[in-house]
Each structure stands twice: as C-alpha cells, then as structure tokens.
PDB file of C-alpha atoms in Angstrom:
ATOM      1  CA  UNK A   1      19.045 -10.517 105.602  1.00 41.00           C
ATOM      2  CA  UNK A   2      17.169  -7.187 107.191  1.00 48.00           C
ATOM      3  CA  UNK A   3      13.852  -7.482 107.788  1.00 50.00           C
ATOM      4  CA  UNK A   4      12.294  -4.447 106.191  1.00 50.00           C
ATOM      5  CA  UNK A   5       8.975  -4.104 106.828  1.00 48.00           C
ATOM      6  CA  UNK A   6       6.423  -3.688 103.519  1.00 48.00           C
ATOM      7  CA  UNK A   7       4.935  -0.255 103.350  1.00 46.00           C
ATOM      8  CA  UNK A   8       1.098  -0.661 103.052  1.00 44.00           C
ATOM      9  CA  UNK A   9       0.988  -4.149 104.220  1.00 44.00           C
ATOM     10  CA  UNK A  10      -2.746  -4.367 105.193  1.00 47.00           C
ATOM     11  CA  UNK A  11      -4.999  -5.767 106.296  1.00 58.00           C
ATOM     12  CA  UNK A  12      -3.565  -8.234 108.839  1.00 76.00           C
ATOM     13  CA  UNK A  13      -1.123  -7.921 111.065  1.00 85.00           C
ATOM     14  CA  UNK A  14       2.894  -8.393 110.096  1.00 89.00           C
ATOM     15  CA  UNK A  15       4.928 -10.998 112.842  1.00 91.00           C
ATOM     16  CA  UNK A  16       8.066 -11.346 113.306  1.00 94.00           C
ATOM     17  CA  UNK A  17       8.488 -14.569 115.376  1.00 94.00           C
ATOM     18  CA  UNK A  18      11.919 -16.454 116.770  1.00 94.00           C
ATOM     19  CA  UNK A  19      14.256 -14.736 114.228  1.00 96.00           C
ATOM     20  CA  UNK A  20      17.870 -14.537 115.243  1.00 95.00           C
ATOM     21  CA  UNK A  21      19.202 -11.288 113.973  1.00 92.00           C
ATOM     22  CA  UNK A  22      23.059 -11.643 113.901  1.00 88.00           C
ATOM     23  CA  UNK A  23      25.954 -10.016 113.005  1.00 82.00           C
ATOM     24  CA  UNK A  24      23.967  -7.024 110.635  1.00 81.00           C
ATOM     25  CA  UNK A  25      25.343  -4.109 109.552  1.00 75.00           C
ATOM     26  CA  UNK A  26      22.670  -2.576 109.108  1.00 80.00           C
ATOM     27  CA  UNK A  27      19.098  -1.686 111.054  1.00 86.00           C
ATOM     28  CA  UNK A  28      17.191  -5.123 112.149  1.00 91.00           C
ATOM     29  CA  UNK A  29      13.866  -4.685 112.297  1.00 94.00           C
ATOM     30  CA  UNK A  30      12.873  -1.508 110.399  1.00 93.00           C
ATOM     31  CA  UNK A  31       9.032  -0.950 110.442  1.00 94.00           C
ATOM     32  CA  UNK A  32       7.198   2.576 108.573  1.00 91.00           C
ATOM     33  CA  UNK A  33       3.708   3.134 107.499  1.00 89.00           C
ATOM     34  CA  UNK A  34       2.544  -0.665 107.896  1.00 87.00           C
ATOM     35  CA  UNK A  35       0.184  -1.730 111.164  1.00 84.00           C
ATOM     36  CA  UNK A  36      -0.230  -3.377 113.173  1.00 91.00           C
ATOM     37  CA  UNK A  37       3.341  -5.295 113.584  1.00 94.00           C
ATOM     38  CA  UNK A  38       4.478  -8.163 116.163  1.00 94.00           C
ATOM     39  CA  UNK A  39       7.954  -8.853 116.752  1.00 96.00           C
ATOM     40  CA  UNK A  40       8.158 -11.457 119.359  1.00 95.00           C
ATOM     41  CA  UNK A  41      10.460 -13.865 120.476  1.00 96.00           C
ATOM     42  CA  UNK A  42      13.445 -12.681 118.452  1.00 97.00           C
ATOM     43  CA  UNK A  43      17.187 -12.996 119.538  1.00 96.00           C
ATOM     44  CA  UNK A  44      19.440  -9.917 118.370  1.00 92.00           C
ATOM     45  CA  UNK A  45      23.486 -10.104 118.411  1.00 90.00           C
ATOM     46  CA  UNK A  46      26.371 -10.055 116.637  1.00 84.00           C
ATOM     47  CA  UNK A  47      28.451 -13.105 117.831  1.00 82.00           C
ATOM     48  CA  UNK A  48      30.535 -13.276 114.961  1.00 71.00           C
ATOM     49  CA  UNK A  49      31.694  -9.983 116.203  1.00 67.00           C
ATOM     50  CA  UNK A  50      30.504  -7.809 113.128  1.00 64.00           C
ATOM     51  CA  UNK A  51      28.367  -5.406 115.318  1.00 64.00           C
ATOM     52  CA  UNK A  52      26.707  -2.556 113.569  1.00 67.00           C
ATOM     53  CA  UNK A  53      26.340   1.151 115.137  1.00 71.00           C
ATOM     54  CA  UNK A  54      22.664   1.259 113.906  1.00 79.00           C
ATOM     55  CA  UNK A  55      19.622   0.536 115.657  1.00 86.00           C
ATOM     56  CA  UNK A  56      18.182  -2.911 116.546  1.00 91.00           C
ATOM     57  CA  UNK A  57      14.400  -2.144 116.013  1.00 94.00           C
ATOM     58  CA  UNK A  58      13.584   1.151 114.525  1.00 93.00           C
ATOM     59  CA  UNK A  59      11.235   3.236 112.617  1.00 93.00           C
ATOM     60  CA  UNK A  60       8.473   5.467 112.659  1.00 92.00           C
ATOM     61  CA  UNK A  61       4.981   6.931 111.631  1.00 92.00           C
ATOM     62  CA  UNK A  62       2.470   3.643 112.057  1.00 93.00           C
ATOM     63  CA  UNK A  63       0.266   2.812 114.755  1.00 94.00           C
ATOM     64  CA  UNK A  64      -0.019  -0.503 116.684  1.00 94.00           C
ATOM     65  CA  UNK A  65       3.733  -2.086 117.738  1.00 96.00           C
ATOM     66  CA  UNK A  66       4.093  -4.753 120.199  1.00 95.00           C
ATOM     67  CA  UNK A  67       7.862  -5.724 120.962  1.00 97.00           C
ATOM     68  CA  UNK A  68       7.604  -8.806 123.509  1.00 96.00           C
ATOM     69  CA  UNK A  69      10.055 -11.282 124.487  1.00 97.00           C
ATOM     70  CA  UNK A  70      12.735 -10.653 122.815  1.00 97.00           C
ATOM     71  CA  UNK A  71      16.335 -10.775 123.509  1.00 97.00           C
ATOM     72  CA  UNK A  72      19.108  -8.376 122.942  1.00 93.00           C
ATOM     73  CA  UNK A  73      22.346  -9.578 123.261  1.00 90.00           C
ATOM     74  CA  UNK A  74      25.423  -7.559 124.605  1.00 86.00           C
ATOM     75  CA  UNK A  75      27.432  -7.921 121.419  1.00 83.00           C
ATOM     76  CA  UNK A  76      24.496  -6.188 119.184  1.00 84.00           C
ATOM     77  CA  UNK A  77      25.253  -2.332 119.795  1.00 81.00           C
ATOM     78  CA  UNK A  78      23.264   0.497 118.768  1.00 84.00           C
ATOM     79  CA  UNK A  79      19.929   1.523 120.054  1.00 90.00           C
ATOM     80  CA  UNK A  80      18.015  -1.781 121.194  1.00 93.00           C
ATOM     81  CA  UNK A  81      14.523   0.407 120.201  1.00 95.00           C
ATOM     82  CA  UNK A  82      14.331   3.590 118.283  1.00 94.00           C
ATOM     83  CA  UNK A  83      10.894   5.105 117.386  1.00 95.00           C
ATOM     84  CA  UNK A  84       9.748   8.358 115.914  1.00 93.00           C
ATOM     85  CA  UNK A  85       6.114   9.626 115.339  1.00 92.00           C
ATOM     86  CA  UNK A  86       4.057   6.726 116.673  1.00 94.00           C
ATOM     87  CA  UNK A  87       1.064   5.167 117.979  1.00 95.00           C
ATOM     88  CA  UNK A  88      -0.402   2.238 120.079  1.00 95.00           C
ATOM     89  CA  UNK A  89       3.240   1.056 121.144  1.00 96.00           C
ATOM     90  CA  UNK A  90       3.969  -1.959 124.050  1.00 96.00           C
ATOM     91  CA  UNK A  91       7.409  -2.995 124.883  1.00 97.00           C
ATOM     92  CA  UNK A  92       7.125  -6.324 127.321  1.00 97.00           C
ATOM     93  CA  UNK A  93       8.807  -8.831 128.240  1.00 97.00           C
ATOM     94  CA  UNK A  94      11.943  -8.097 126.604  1.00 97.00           C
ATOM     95  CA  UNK A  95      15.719  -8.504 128.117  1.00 97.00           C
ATOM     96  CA  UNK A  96      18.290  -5.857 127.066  1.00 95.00           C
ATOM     97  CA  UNK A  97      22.166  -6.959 127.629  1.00 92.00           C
ATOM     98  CA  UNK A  98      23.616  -3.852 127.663  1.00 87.00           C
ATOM     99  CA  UNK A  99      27.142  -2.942 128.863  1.00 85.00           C
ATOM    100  CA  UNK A 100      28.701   0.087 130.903  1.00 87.00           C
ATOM    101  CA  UNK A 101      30.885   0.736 127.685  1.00 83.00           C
ATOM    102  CA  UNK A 102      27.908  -0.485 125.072  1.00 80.00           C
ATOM    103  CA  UNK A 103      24.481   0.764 126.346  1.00 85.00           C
ATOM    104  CA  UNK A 104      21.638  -0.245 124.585  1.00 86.00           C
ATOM    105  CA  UNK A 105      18.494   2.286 125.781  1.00 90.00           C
ATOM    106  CA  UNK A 106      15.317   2.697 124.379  1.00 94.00           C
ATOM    107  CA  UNK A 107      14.502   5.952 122.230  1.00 93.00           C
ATOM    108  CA  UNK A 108      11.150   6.655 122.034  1.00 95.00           C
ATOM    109  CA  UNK A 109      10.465  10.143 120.084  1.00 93.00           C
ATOM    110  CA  UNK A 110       6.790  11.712 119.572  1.00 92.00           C
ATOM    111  CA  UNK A 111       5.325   8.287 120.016  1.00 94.00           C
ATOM    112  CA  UNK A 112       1.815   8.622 121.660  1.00 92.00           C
ATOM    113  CA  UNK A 113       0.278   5.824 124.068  1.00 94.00           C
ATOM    114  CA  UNK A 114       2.855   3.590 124.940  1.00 96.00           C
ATOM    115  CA  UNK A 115       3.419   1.249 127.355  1.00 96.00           C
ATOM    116  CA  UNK A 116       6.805  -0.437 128.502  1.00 97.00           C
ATOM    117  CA  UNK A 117       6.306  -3.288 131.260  1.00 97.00           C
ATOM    118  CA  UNK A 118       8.315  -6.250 132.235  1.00 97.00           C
ATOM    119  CA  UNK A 119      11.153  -5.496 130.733  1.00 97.00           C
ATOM    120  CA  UNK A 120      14.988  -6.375 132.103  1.00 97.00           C
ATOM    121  CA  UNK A 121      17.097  -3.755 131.003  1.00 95.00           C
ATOM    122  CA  UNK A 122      21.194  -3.635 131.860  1.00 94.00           C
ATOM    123  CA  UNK A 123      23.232  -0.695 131.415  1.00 91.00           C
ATOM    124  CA  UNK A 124      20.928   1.152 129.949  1.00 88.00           C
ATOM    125  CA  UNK A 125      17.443   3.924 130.104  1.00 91.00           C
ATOM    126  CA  UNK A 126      14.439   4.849 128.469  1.00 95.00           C
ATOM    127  CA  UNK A 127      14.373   7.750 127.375  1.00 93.00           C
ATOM    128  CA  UNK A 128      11.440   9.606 126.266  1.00 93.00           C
ATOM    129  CA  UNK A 129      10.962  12.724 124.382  1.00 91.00           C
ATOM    130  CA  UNK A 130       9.060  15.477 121.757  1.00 87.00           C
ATOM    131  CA  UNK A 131       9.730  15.175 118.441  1.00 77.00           C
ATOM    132  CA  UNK A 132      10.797  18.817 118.448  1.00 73.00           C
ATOM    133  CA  UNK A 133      13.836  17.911 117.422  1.00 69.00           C
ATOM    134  CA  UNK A 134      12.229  17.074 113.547  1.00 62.00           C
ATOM    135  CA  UNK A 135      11.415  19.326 111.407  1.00 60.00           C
ATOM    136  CA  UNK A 136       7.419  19.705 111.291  1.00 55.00           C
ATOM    137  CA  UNK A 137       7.434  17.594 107.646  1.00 51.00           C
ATOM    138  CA  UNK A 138      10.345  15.688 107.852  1.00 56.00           C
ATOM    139  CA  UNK A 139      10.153  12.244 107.211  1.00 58.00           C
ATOM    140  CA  UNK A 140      11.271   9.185 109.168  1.00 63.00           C
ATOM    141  CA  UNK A 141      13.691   7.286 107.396  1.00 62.00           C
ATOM    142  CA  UNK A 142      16.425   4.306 107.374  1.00 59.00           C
ATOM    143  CA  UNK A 143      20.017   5.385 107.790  1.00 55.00           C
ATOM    144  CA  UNK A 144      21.719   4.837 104.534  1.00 52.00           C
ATOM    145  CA  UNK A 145      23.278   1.142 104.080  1.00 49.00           C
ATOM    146  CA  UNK A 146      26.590   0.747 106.034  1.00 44.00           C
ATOM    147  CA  UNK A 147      26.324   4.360 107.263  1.00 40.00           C
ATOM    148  CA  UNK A 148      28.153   4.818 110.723  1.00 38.00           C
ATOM    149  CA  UNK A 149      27.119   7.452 113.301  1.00 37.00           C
TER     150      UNK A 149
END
C-alpha cells in the first residue's frame, strides 16, 4: 500500500518507522497539510523490478518534516525527496543509491528553514529553488494514480 498521509492529523506527531516501500507505482510517502511527520528508518526499492517514475517522499504545504535514516535503494527511481511550500524541514542520516543512468536528487521548492546533514548521496544533487515556478494559488498535489512523467 501508499502511505498517504491524513490531512488534519493533529495533535501529535505522524511516524513512519522501518517500512519497506517496494515495488510502488505510485508516490511513497506523500505528506500535505498534517505536522509534524517522522519518517525514519524506512527502506525504499523496487526489487521486484516494478519501479515507478514518481517520487519516493513528496508533498507540500505543512511545517515540521524530519526524514532520517532511511534508505533508498538504486532500483526505486524517481525523485528520492520532492517538497513544495514548506517549513521546519531536516533531511539526516539518509543513504541515496542513485545511478549515473537513474539519479535520485533531492527537490526542495519554496521550503523555508531546512536543514540537510549526514546524508550519503550517489549519483545525484540537491537542488534548491523558488517556488516561482507555481502559480501564486496553486495547490500542491499527488500526481494522478499510475501517471508517468
């Protein structure tokens, strides 16, 4: 299954802990308009070799995200970490198995205070930008089901 993340889900904090996220077609970890949320210790592939195009961890528009030890395999393509309109964000820990032909970078988009330490990244950047490229009111949203970029 996806782990979609609850909108509203307060008070408290959502973890996601020692999940093995394989062979999805489909976005992983999707989290929007719920805080704070822990996903730690998680294992993402696709060893069966049904790989989806779509991000491993991605959403937007909440405030308090800590990604931290977590593994992403070489075999799970797509962004490892795509984020949009944020706050309060730490990547650590993490290991990211990209490839030269299958890079897996981190996409971070409008996302204010963040910090990314520790991490072991192959193959693959950070990149870190405006949100200029989104429409003042537009909305942050899951690709449709099965869509392909």
């Amino acid at each position: 299954m996806v782990a979609l993340i609850p909108v509203g889900s307060k008070p408290g904090t959502v973890v996601i802990s020692q999940v093995r996220f394989t062979n999805l077609n489909y976005v992983k970890v999707w989290i929007y308009q719920v805080s704070p949320v822990v996903v730690r210790g998680c294992v993402f592939d696709a060893l069966g070799g049904s790989a989806s195009v779509n991000d491993n961890i991605g959403g937007g528009r909440f405030d308090g995200l800590i990604l931290d030890s977590n593994i992403i395999d070489a075999t799970a393509t797509g962004n490892a970490v795509d984020l949009v309109r944020a706050t309060h964000v730490a990547i650590t820990n993490n290991v990211i198995n990209g490839t030269p032909s299958s890079p897996q970078p981190i996409q971070l988009e409008g996302i204010k205070e963040a910090t990314i330490i520790g991490n072991t990244i192959w193959y693959a950047g950070i990149s870190i930008q405006s949100e200029s490229r989104y429409h003042h009111r537009a909305g942050v949203a899951p690709p449709a089901r099965g869509h392909r970029q």
